MMTF fields as JSON, N, C-alpha, C and O atoms, coordinates in Angstrom:
{
  "mmtfVersion": "1.0.0",
  "mmtfProducer": "UNKNOWN",
  "numBonds": 419,
  "numAtoms": 420,
  "numGroups": 105,
  "numChains": 1,
  "numModels": 1,
  "chainsPerModel": [1],
  "groupsPerChain": [105],
  "chainIdList": ["A"],
  "bondAtomList": [4, 2, 8, 6, 12, 10, 16, 14, 20, 18, 24, 22, 28, 26, 32, 30, 36, 34, 40, 38, 44, 42, 48, 46, 52, 50, 56, 54, 60, 58, 64, 62, 68, 66, 72, 70, 76, 74, 80, 78, 84, 82, 88, 86, 92, 90, 96, 94, 100, 98, 104, 102, 108, 106, 112, 110, 116, 114, 120, 118, 124, 122, 128, 126, 132, 130, 136, 134, 140, 138, 144, 142, 148, 146, 152, 150, 156, 154, 160, 158, 164, 162, 168, 166, 172, 170, 176, 174, 180, 178, 184, 182, 188, 186, 192, 190, 196, 194, 200, 198, 204, 202, 208, 206, 212, 210, 216, 214, 220, 218, 224, 222, 228, 226, 232, 230, 236, 234, 240, 238, 244, 242, 248, 246, 252, 250, 256, 254, 260, 258, 264, 262, 268, 266, 272, 270, 276, 274, 280, 278, 284, 282, 288, 286, 292, 290, 296, 294, 300, 298, 304, 302, 308, 306, 312, 310, 316, 314, 320, 318, 324, 322, 328, 326, 332, 330, 336, 334, 340, 338, 344, 342, 348, 346, 352, 350, 356, 354, 360, 358, 364, 362, 368, 366, 372, 370, 376, 374, 380, 378, 384, 382, 388, 386, 392, 390, 396, 394, 400, 398, 404, 402, 408, 406, 412, 410, 416, 414],
  "bondOrderList": [1, 1, 1, 1, 1, 1, 1, 1, 1, 1, 1, 1, 1, 1, 1, 1, 1, 1, 1, 1, 1, 1, 1, 1, 1, 1, 1, 1, 1, 1, 1, 1, 1, 1, 1, 1, 1, 1, 1, 1, 1, 1, 1, 1, 1, 1, 1, 1, 1, 1, 1, 1, 1, 1, 1, 1, 1, 1, 1, 1, 1, 1, 1, 1, 1, 1, 1, 1, 1, 1, 1, 1, 1, 1, 1, 1, 1, 1, 1, 1, 1, 1, 1, 1, 1, 1, 1, 1, 1, 1, 1, 1, 1, 1, 1, 1, 1, 1, 1, 1, 1, 1, 1, 1],
  "groupList": [{"groupName": "MET", "atomNameList": ["N", "CA", "C", "O"], "elementList": ["N", "C", "C", "O"], "formalChargeList": [0, 0, 0, 0], "bondAtomList": [1, 0, 2, 1, 3, 2], "bondOrderList": [1, 1, 2], "singleLetterCode": "M", "chemCompType": "L-PEPTIDE LINKING"}, {"groupName": "GLU", "atomNameList": ["N", "CA", "C", "O"], "elementList": ["N", "C", "C", "O"], "formalChargeList": [0, 0, 0, 0], "bondAtomList": [1, 0, 2, 1, 3, 2], "bondOrderList": [1, 1, 2], "singleLetterCode": "E", "chemCompType": "L-PEPTIDE LINKING"}, {"groupName": "ALA", "atomNameList": ["N", "CA", "C", "O"], "elementList": ["N", "C", "C", "O"], "formalChargeList": [0, 0, 0, 0], "bondAtomList": [1, 0, 2, 1, 3, 2], "bondOrderList": [1, 1, 2], "singleLetterCode": "A", "chemCompType": "L-PEPTIDE LINKING"}, {"groupName": "SER", "atomNameList": ["N", "CA", "C", "O"], "elementList": ["N", "C", "C", "O"], "formalChargeList": [0, 0, 0, 0], "bondAtomList": [1, 0, 2, 1, 3, 2], "bondOrderList": [1, 1, 2], "singleLetterCode": "S", "chemCompType": "L-PEPTIDE LINKING"}, {"groupName": "LYS", "atomNameList": ["N", "CA", "C", "O"], "elementList": ["N", "C", "C", "O"], "formalChargeList": [0, 0, 0, 0], "bondAtomList": [1, 0, 2, 1, 3, 2], "bondOrderList": [1, 1, 2], "singleLetterCode": "K", "chemCompType": "L-PEPTIDE LINKING"}, {"groupName": "ILE", "atomNameList": ["N", "CA", "C", "O"], "elementList": ["N", "C", "C", "O"], "formalChargeList": [0, 0, 0, 0], "bondAtomList": [1, 0, 2, 1, 3, 2], "bondOrderList": [1, 1, 2], "singleLetterCode": "I", "chemCompType": "L-PEPTIDE LINKING"}, {"groupName": "LEU", "atomNameList": ["N", "CA", "C", "O"], "elementList": ["N", "C", "C", "O"], "formalChargeList": [0, 0, 0, 0], "bondAtomList": [1, 0, 2, 1, 3, 2], "bondOrderList": [1, 1, 2], "singleLetterCode": "L", "chemCompType": "L-PEPTIDE LINKING"}, {"groupName": "ASP", "atomNameList": ["N", "CA", "C", "O"], "elementList": ["N", "C", "C", "O"], "formalChargeList": [0, 0, 0, 0], "bondAtomList": [1, 0, 2, 1, 3, 2], "bondOrderList": [1, 1, 2], "singleLetterCode": "D", "chemCompType": "L-PEPTIDE LINKING"}, {"groupName": "PRO", "atomNameList": ["N", "CA", "C", "O"], "elementList": ["N", "C", "C", "O"], "formalChargeList": [0, 0, 0, 0], "bondAtomList": [1, 0, 2, 1, 3, 2], "bondOrderList": [1, 1, 2], "singleLetterCode": "P", "chemCompType": "L-PEPTIDE LINKING"}, {"groupName": "THR", "atomNameList": ["N", "CA", "C", "O"], "elementList": ["N", "C", "C", "O"], "formalChargeList": [0, 0, 0, 0], "bondAtomList": [1, 0, 2, 1, 3, 2], "bondOrderList": [1, 1, 2], "singleLetterCode": "T", "chemCompType": "L-PEPTIDE LINKING"}, {"groupName": "ARG", "atomNameList": ["N", "CA", "C", "O"], "elementList": ["N", "C", "C", "O"], "formalChargeList": [0, 0, 0, 0], "bondAtomList": [1, 0, 2, 1, 3, 2], "bondOrderList": [1, 1, 2], "singleLetterCode": "R", "chemCompType": "L-PEPTIDE LINKING"}, {"groupName": "VAL", "atomNameList": ["N", "CA", "C", "O"], "elementList": ["N", "C", "C", "O"], "formalChargeList": [0, 0, 0, 0], "bondAtomList": [1, 0, 2, 1, 3, 2], "bondOrderList": [1, 1, 2], "singleLetterCode": "V", "chemCompType": "L-PEPTIDE LINKING"}, {"groupName": "PHE", "atomNameList": ["N", "CA", "C", "O"], "elementList": ["N", "C", "C", "O"], "formalChargeList": [0, 0, 0, 0], "bondAtomList": [1, 0, 2, 1, 3, 2], "bondOrderList": [1, 1, 2], "singleLetterCode": "F", "chemCompType": "L-PEPTIDE LINKING"}, {"groupName": "ASN", "atomNameList": ["N", "CA", "C", "O"], "elementList": ["N", "C", "C", "O"], "formalChargeList": [0, 0, 0, 0], "bondAtomList": [1, 0, 2, 1, 3, 2], "bondOrderList": [1, 1, 2], "singleLetterCode": "N", "chemCompType": "L-PEPTIDE LINKING"}, {"groupName": "HIS", "atomNameList": ["N", "CA", "C", "O"], "elementList": ["N", "C", "C", "O"], "formalChargeList": [0, 0, 0, 0], "bondAtomList": [1, 0, 2, 1, 3, 2], "bondOrderList": [1, 1, 2], "singleLetterCode": "H", "chemCompType": "L-PEPTIDE LINKING"}, {"groupName": "GLY", "atomNameList": ["N", "CA", "C", "O"], "elementList": ["N", "C", "C", "O"], "formalChargeList": [0, 0, 0, 0], "bondAtomList": [1, 0, 2, 1, 3, 2], "bondOrderList": [1, 1, 2], "singleLetterCode": "G", "chemCompType": "PEPTIDE LINKING"}, {"groupName": "GLN", "atomNameList": ["N", "CA", "C", "O"], "elementList": ["N", "C", "C", "O"], "formalChargeList": [0, 0, 0, 0], "bondAtomList": [1, 0, 2, 1, 3, 2], "bondOrderList": [1, 1, 2], "singleLetterCode": "Q", "chemCompType": "L-PEPTIDE LINKING"}, {"groupName": "TYR", "atomNameList": ["N", "CA", "C", "O"], "elementList": ["N", "C", "C", "O"], "formalChargeList": [0, 0, 0, 0], "bondAtomList": [1, 0, 2, 1, 3, 2], "bondOrderList": [1, 1, 2], "singleLetterCode": "Y", "chemCompType": "L-PEPTIDE LINKING"}, {"groupName": "CYS", "atomNameList": ["N", "CA", "C", "O"], "elementList": ["N", "C", "C", "O"], "formalChargeList": [0, 0, 0, 0], "bondAtomList": [1, 0, 2, 1, 3, 2], "bondOrderList": [1, 1, 2], "singleLetterCode": "C", "chemCompType": "L-PEPTIDE LINKING"}],
  "groupTypeList": [0, 1, 2, 3, 4, 5, 6, 5, 6, 7, 1, 8, 9, 2, 10, 6, 7, 8, 11, 1, 10, 5, 10, 12, 3, 13, 5, 6, 3, 3, 0, 3, 4, 7, 4, 5, 5, 6, 12, 3, 9, 14, 5, 5, 3, 7, 5, 15, 2, 5, 9, 4, 7, 11, 5, 5, 6, 13, 7, 15, 4, 11, 16, 10, 13, 9, 4, 9, 13, 9, 6, 5, 16, 1, 0, 1, 15, 4, 11, 6, 2, 6, 17, 6, 11, 12, 7, 4, 3, 11, 7, 6, 6, 12, 3, 11, 17, 17, 12, 6, 16, 7, 5, 18, 6],
  "groupIdList": [1, 2, 3, 4, 5, 6, 7, 8, 9, 10, 11, 12, 13, 14, 15, 16, 17, 18, 19, 20, 21, 22, 23, 24, 25, 26, 27, 28, 29, 30, 31, 32, 33, 34, 35, 36, 37, 38, 39, 40, 41, 42, 43, 44, 45, 46, 47, 48, 49, 50, 51, 52, 53, 54, 55, 56, 57, 58, 59, 60, 61, 62, 63, 64, 65, 66, 67, 68, 69, 70, 71, 72, 73, 74, 75, 76, 77, 78, 79, 80, 81, 82, 83, 84, 85, 86, 87, 88, 89, 90, 91, 92, 93, 94, 95, 96, 97, 98, 99, 100, 101, 102, 103, 104, 105],
  "secStructList": [7, 7, 1, 7, 1, 3, 3, 3, 3, 1, 1, 6, 6, 6, 6, 7, 7, 2, 2, 2, 2, 2, 2, 2, 2, 2, 2, 2, 2, 2, 2, 6, 6, 6, 1, 3, 3, 3, 3, 7, 7, 1, 7, 2, 2, 2, 2, 2, 2, 2, 7, 1, 3, 3, 3, 3, 3, 3, 6, 6, 3, 3, 3, 3, 3, 3, 3, 2, 2, 2, 2, 2, 2, 2, 2, 6, 6, 6, 1, 7, 7, 7, 7, 7, 7, 7, 1, 1, 7, 2, 2, 2, 2, 2, 2, 2, 2, 2, 2, 2, 2, 2, 2, 7, 7],
  "xCoordList": [9.812, 8.79, 8.427, 7.736, 8.706, 8.254, 9.11, 8.706, 10.433, 11.271, 10.765, 10.811, 10.229, 9.899, 8.98, 8.172, 9.215, 8.482, 7.301, 6.216, 7.889, 6.975, 6.7, 7.676, 5.538, 5.184, 4.677, 3.754, 5.014, 4.55, 4.119, 4.96, 2.961, 2.304, 1.767, 1.201, 1.737, 1.142, 0.097, 0.199, -1.108, -2.148, -2.473, -2.924, -2.237, -2.261, -3.314, -3.055, -4.563, -5.574, -6.251, -7.099, -5.516, -5.962, -5.945, -5.038, -6.874, -7.075, -7.313, -7.453, -7.366, -7.634, -9.133, -9.774, -9.888, -11.208, -11.841, -11.185, -13.112, -13.54, -13.261, -12.945, -13.367, -13.048, -11.536, -11.224, -10.608, -9.279, -8.998, -7.998, -9.759, -9.667, -10.107, -9.424, -11.114, -11.479, -10.451, -10.093, -10.032, -8.881, -7.48, -6.832, -7.237, -6.037, -6.212, -5.221, -7.297, -7.51, -7.565, -7.247, -7.876, -7.894, -6.657, -6.287, -5.868, -4.365, -3.619, -2.824, -3.933, -3.26, -3.814, -3.159, -5.188, -5.559, -4.963, -4.938, -4.568, -4.117, -2.75, -2.198, -2.015, -0.701, -0.608, 0.512, -1.389, -1.246, -1.034, -0.584, -1.464, -1.064, 0.12, 0.172, 1.127, 2.51, 3.376, 4.586, 2.607, 3.546, 2.684, 1.496, 3.657, 3.135, 2.666, 3.428, 1.6, 1.287, 0.957, 0.052, 1.707, 1.376, 0.677, 1.27, -0.317, -0.881, -1.518, -2.032, -1.437, -2.14, -3.247, -3.272, -4.353, -5.348, -6.455, -6.54, -7.229, -8.105, -9.544, -10.57, -9.512, -10.657, -11.309, -10.831, -12.18, -12.672, -13.171, -12.857, -13.899, -14.267, -12.941, -13.058, -11.752, -10.684, -10.226, -9.501, -10.641, -10.053, -10.792, -10.09, -12.042, -13.067, -12.512, -12.421, -12.154, -12.118, -10.733, -10.711, -9.655, -8.433, -7.721, -6.886, -8.237, -7.815, -8.619, -9.783, -8.119, -8.985, -8.611, -9.417, -7.089, -6.831, -6.315, -5.846, -6.538, -6.444, -5.492, -5.772, -4.348, -3.785, -3.903, -3.387, -4.694, -4.64, -3.504, -3.128, -3.081, -1.798, -2.124, -2.81, -1.553, -1.843, -0.407, 0.015, 0.203, 1.505, 2.419, 3.036, 2.562, 3.318, 3.16, 4.133, 1.95, 1.593, 0.311, -0.587, 0.416, -0.66, -1.997, -2.086, -2.923, -4.305, -5.168, -5.868, -5.244, -5.953, -5.583, -5.05, -5.728, -5.355, -6.389, -6.697, -7.121, -8.516, -8.739, -8.054, -9.78, -10.17, -11.126, -11.826, -11.028, -11.754, -13.303, -13.773, -13.944, -15.098, -15.596, -16.619, -14.85, -14.933, -15.152, -16.105, -14.282, -14.115, -15.15, -15.696, -15.448, -16.493, -18.037, -18.966, -17.907, -19.238, -19.579, -20.57, -18.252, -18.045, -18.514, -19.35, -18.026, -18.394, -19.659, -20.081, -20.3, -21.757, -22.491, -22.647, -23.018, -23.704, -22.72, -23.168, -21.488, -20.449, -19.91, -19.466, -19.937, -19.174, -20.29, -21.354, -19.775, -20.902, -20.55, -19.443, -21.642, -21.533, -22.696, -23.827, -22.114, -23.104, -23.063, -22.04, -24.376, -24.128, -25.217, -26.391, -24.8, -25.571, -25.838, -25.023, -27.127, -27.391, -27.993, -29.019, -27.392, -27.851, -26.922, -25.843, -27.646, -27.157, -26.097, -25.409, -26.07, -25.39, -24.495, -23.842, -24.52, -23.882, -22.65, -22.464, -21.839, -20.525, -19.646, -18.781, -19.822, -19.168, -19.589, -18.812, -20.861, -21.568, -20.919, -20.621, -20.809, -20.455, -19.108, -18.895, -17.99, -16.895, -16.731, -15.903, -17.595, -17.573, -18.0, -17.255, -19.144, -19.597, -18.466, -18.131, -17.811, -16.688, -15.611, -15.021, -15.094, -13.96, -14.433, -13.524, -15.547, -16.113, -15.863, -15.175, -16.62, -16.771, -15.234, -14.9, -14.462, -13.17, -12.328, -11.256, -12.72, -11.866, -12.564, -11.879, -13.841, -14.457, -14.16, -14.429, -13.598, -13.665, -12.151, -11.919, -11.167, -9.824, -9.422, -8.246],
  "yCoordList": [-23.347, -22.161, -22.182, -21.221, -22.987, -22.898, -21.616, -20.998, -21.305, -20.339, -19.176, -18.264, -18.927, -17.633, -16.907, -17.476, -15.548, -14.64, -13.829, -13.433, -13.727, -13.298, -14.059, -14.738, -14.298, -15.041, -14.203, -13.443, -14.185, -13.501, -14.139, -14.439, -14.281, -15.035, -14.346, -13.344, -14.557, -14.001, -14.754, -15.933, -14.025, -15.046, -16.508, -17.354, -16.787, -18.126, -19.041, -20.244, -18.587, -19.21, -19.484, -20.279, -18.51, -18.554, -19.916, -20.649, -20.348, -21.545, -22.767, -23.87, -22.577, -23.63, -23.788, -22.777, -25.095, -25.144, -24.703, -24.581, -24.429, -23.891, -24.488, -23.802, -25.876, -26.497, -26.234, -25.827, -26.529, -26.078, -24.685, -24.398, -23.814, -22.346, -22.294, -21.619, -22.903, -22.56, -23.359, -22.85, -24.638, -24.993, -24.243, -24.102, -23.782, -23.167, -21.889, -21.446, -21.207, -19.874, -20.397, -19.601, -21.463, -21.813, -22.137, -21.984, -22.637, -22.853, -21.455, -21.31, -20.541, -19.111, -18.405, -17.651, -18.811, -18.123, -18.721, -17.957, -19.744, -20.481, -20.122, -19.98, -19.926, -19.584, -17.894, -17.407, -17.302, -15.795, -15.375, -14.294, -16.493, -16.374, -15.896, -15.143, -16.429, -16.266, -15.657, -15.502, -15.267, -14.921, -13.434, -13.14, -12.767, -11.909, -12.641, -13.434, -12.342, -13.055, -11.853, -11.098, -11.605, -10.745, -11.539, -12.579, -11.323, -11.75, -10.789, -9.734, -11.292, -10.606, -11.231, -12.427, -10.68, -11.554, -10.563, -9.373, -11.08, -10.476, -10.967, -10.475, -12.012, -12.945, -12.215, -12.469, -11.454, -10.61, -11.6, -11.335, -12.679, -13.546, -13.969, -14.138, -14.149, -14.601, -13.46, -13.789, -12.153, -11.188, -11.35, -11.453, -11.399, -11.584, -12.959, -12.985, -14.043, -15.132, -14.988, -15.509, -14.445, -14.439, -13.614, -13.899, -12.383, -11.225, -10.225, -10.115, -9.42, -8.534, -7.066, -6.137, -6.99, -5.556, -5.932, -6.989, -4.809, -4.547, -3.198, -2.031, -3.625, -2.571, -2.915, -3.908, -1.924, -1.811, -0.915, 0.143, -1.393, -0.848, -0.733, -1.545, 0.41, 0.525, 1.319, 2.301, 0.713, 1.133, 1.339, 2.402, 0.444, 0.201, 1.515, 1.929, 2.012, 3.193, 2.555, 1.956, 2.82, 2.449, 3.426, 4.501, 2.827, 3.747, 3.557, 4.52, 2.549, 2.38, 1.534, 0.484, 1.714, 1.06, 1.055, 2.089, -0.353, -0.1, -1.771, -2.747, -1.709, -2.957, -3.562, -2.881, -4.976, -5.801, -5.369, -4.976, -5.535, -5.393, -3.795, -3.698, -2.993, -1.651, -1.708, -1.221, -2.262, -2.55, -3.261, -2.866, -4.473, -5.304, -4.538, -4.776, -3.631, -2.902, -2.002, -2.058, -1.133, -0.22, -0.887, -0.322, -2.148, -2.818, -3.331, -3.573, -3.529, -4.006, -3.716, -2.497, -4.309, -4.202, -3.823, -3.622, -3.828, -3.611, -4.874, -4.966, -5.716, -7.027, -8.261, -8.47, -8.899, -10.105, -11.258, -11.791, -11.705, -13.22, -13.969, -13.583, -15.052, -16.253, -17.395, -18.075, -17.753, -18.843, -19.872, -19.522, -21.075, -22.11, -23.121, -23.364, -23.661, -24.835, -26.019, -25.903, -26.883, -28.204, -29.512, -29.474, -30.571, -31.79, -32.814, -33.534, -32.766, -33.581, -33.338, -34.217, -31.855, -31.224, -30.486, -29.352, -31.128, -30.573, -30.135, -29.29, -30.678, -30.297, -29.017, -28.176, -28.822, -27.635, -26.339, -25.224, -26.892, -25.468, -25.163, -24.005, -26.189, -25.989, -25.22, -24.31, -25.577, -24.729, -23.486, -22.553, -23.164, -21.746, -21.167, -20.076, -21.546, -20.731, -20.544, -19.479, -21.458, -21.086, -20.292, -19.546, -20.111, -19.175, -17.921, -17.126, -17.633, -16.347, -15.859, -14.809, -16.511, -16.141, -15.981, -15.38, -16.43, -15.952, -14.723, -14.039, -14.444, -13.278, -12.097, -10.991, -12.17, -11.369, -10.773, -9.828, -11.425, -11.093, -9.757, -9.396],
  "zCoordList": [4.529, 4.637, 6.108, 6.446, 6.993, 8.495, 9.158, 10.143, 8.411, 8.96, 8.56, 9.385, 7.375, 6.808, 7.823, 8.557, 7.766, 8.371, 7.608, 8.034, 6.348, 5.286, 4.326, 4.006, 3.549, 2.499, 1.284, 1.576, 0.21, -0.751, -2.193, -3.04, -2.344, -3.615, -4.425, -3.987, -5.627, -6.942, -7.298, -7.636, -7.233, -7.776, -7.234, -8.006, -5.895, -5.501, -5.83, -5.874, -6.086, -6.315, -7.835, -8.241, -8.417, -10.068, -10.476, -10.083, -11.242, -11.807, -10.956, -11.482, -9.533, -8.872, -8.93, -9.219, -8.659, -8.525, -7.374, -6.34, -7.411, -6.136, -4.894, -3.922, -4.843, -3.585, -3.145, -2.025, -4.209, -3.682, -3.405, -2.745, -3.831, -3.564, -2.093, -1.324, -1.666, -0.276, 0.757, 1.819, 0.327, 1.091, 1.357, 2.395, -0.066, 0.292, 0.961, 1.54, 0.99, 1.739, 3.155, 4.039, 3.455, 5.024, 5.41, 6.574, 4.43, 4.799, 5.076, 6.004, 4.252, 4.228, 5.568, 6.288, 5.762, 7.032, 8.334, 9.3, 8.468, 9.73, 9.718, 10.809, 8.528, 8.62, 8.724, 8.881, 8.667, 8.889, 10.419, 10.799, 11.256, 12.614, 13.243, 14.216, 12.566, 12.72, 11.775, 11.934, 10.633, 9.496, 8.803, 8.932, 8.136, 7.356, 5.812, 5.26, 5.336, 4.069, 3.198, 3.555, 1.956, 0.931, -0.181, -0.466, -0.795, -2.01, -2.854, -2.48, -4.185, -5.218, -5.505, -5.217, -6.084, -6.329, -7.247, -6.943, -8.298, -8.898, -8.488, -8.957, -7.545, -7.244, -6.164, -5.059, -6.178, -5.047, -3.913, -2.753, -4.173, -2.859, -2.088, -0.875, -2.642, -2.081, -1.026, -0.088, -1.178, -0.385, 0.821, 1.827, 0.986, 2.196, 2.837, 4.064, 2.14, 2.7, 3.392, 4.507, 3.022, 3.577, 4.421, 5.28, 4.004, 4.88, 5.425, 5.038, 6.339, 7.096, 6.579, 6.527, 6.154, 5.529, 4.074, 3.652, 3.496, 1.962, 1.453, 1.728, 0.679, 0.097, -1.367, -1.881, -2.051, -3.47, -4.077, -3.573, -5.055, -5.738, -7.126, -7.746, -7.638, -9.184, -9.567, -8.957, -10.64, -11.099, -9.866, -9.805, -8.894, -7.868, -6.727, -6.096, -6.601, -5.899, -5.232, -5.824, -3.807, -3.024, -2.991, -2.397, -3.714, -4.04, -2.887, -2.573, -2.235, -1.02, 0.051, -0.309, 1.363, 2.399, 3.36, 3.951, 3.625, 4.136, 4.65, 4.344, 5.411, 5.98, 4.837, 4.089, 4.838, 4.07, 3.8, 2.733, 4.989, 5.488, 4.554, 3.877, 4.707, 4.333, 2.681, 2.073, 2.245, 0.7, 0.03, -1.0, 0.723, 0.504, 0.367, -0.405, 1.336, 1.64, 0.129, -0.599, 0.013, -1.284, -2.465, -3.171, -2.795, -3.901, -4.006, -5.136, -3.116, -3.264, -4.372, -4.443, -5.28, -6.264, -7.83, -8.959, -7.43, -8.373, -8.882, -10.026, -8.166, -8.505, -8.828, -8.244, -9.793, -10.202, -9.589, -9.662, -8.887, -8.193, -8.939, -9.232, -9.133, -9.512, -8.834, -8.754, -8.189, -7.365, -7.967, -8.088, -8.314, -8.854, -7.625, -6.734, -7.746, -6.892, -7.815, -8.485, -7.759, -8.133, -7.595, -7.003, -7.972, -7.305, -7.82, -7.095, -9.278, -9.944, -11.11, -11.673, -11.484, -12.38, -12.165, -12.606, -11.502, -11.134, -12.138, -11.909, -13.283, -14.756, -15.129, -15.582, -14.949, -15.487, -14.646, -15.076, -13.28, -12.352, -12.839, -13.197, -12.918, -13.32, -14.558, -14.602, -15.75, -17.249, -16.753, -17.053, -15.971, -15.863, -15.13, -15.593, -14.175, -13.372, -14.099, -13.921, -15.048, -15.907, -16.954, -17.318, -17.654, -18.462, -18.088, -18.728, -16.657, -15.866, -15.759, -16.308, -15.162, -14.8, -16.179, -16.119, -17.251, -18.444, -19.186, -19.946, -18.993, -19.372, -18.489, -18.958, -17.169, -16.245, -16.06, -15.306, -16.824, -16.762, -17.39, -17.373]
}
């Protein structure tokens, strides 16, 4: 992988728990300094965490080519985000996370 100049990933964070998604996003961000990384995702928070530029495809055709911040501003109020704060119920967090991920597919 060190010799690759382009890395293509399909849904690389799907089914990762929240902690591993953050760790993986950090790895991709650090790798992007000397590589082109193309990835597909349906997880909106991954977009903001990993990239500055977004290309949206539909049926193989470019629909949008924009900056991440612009897209996030446009999506304000259109994307459901749920933040839970609690001290001991990690299992509950994972249950809610997987439930929401399943219904949003």
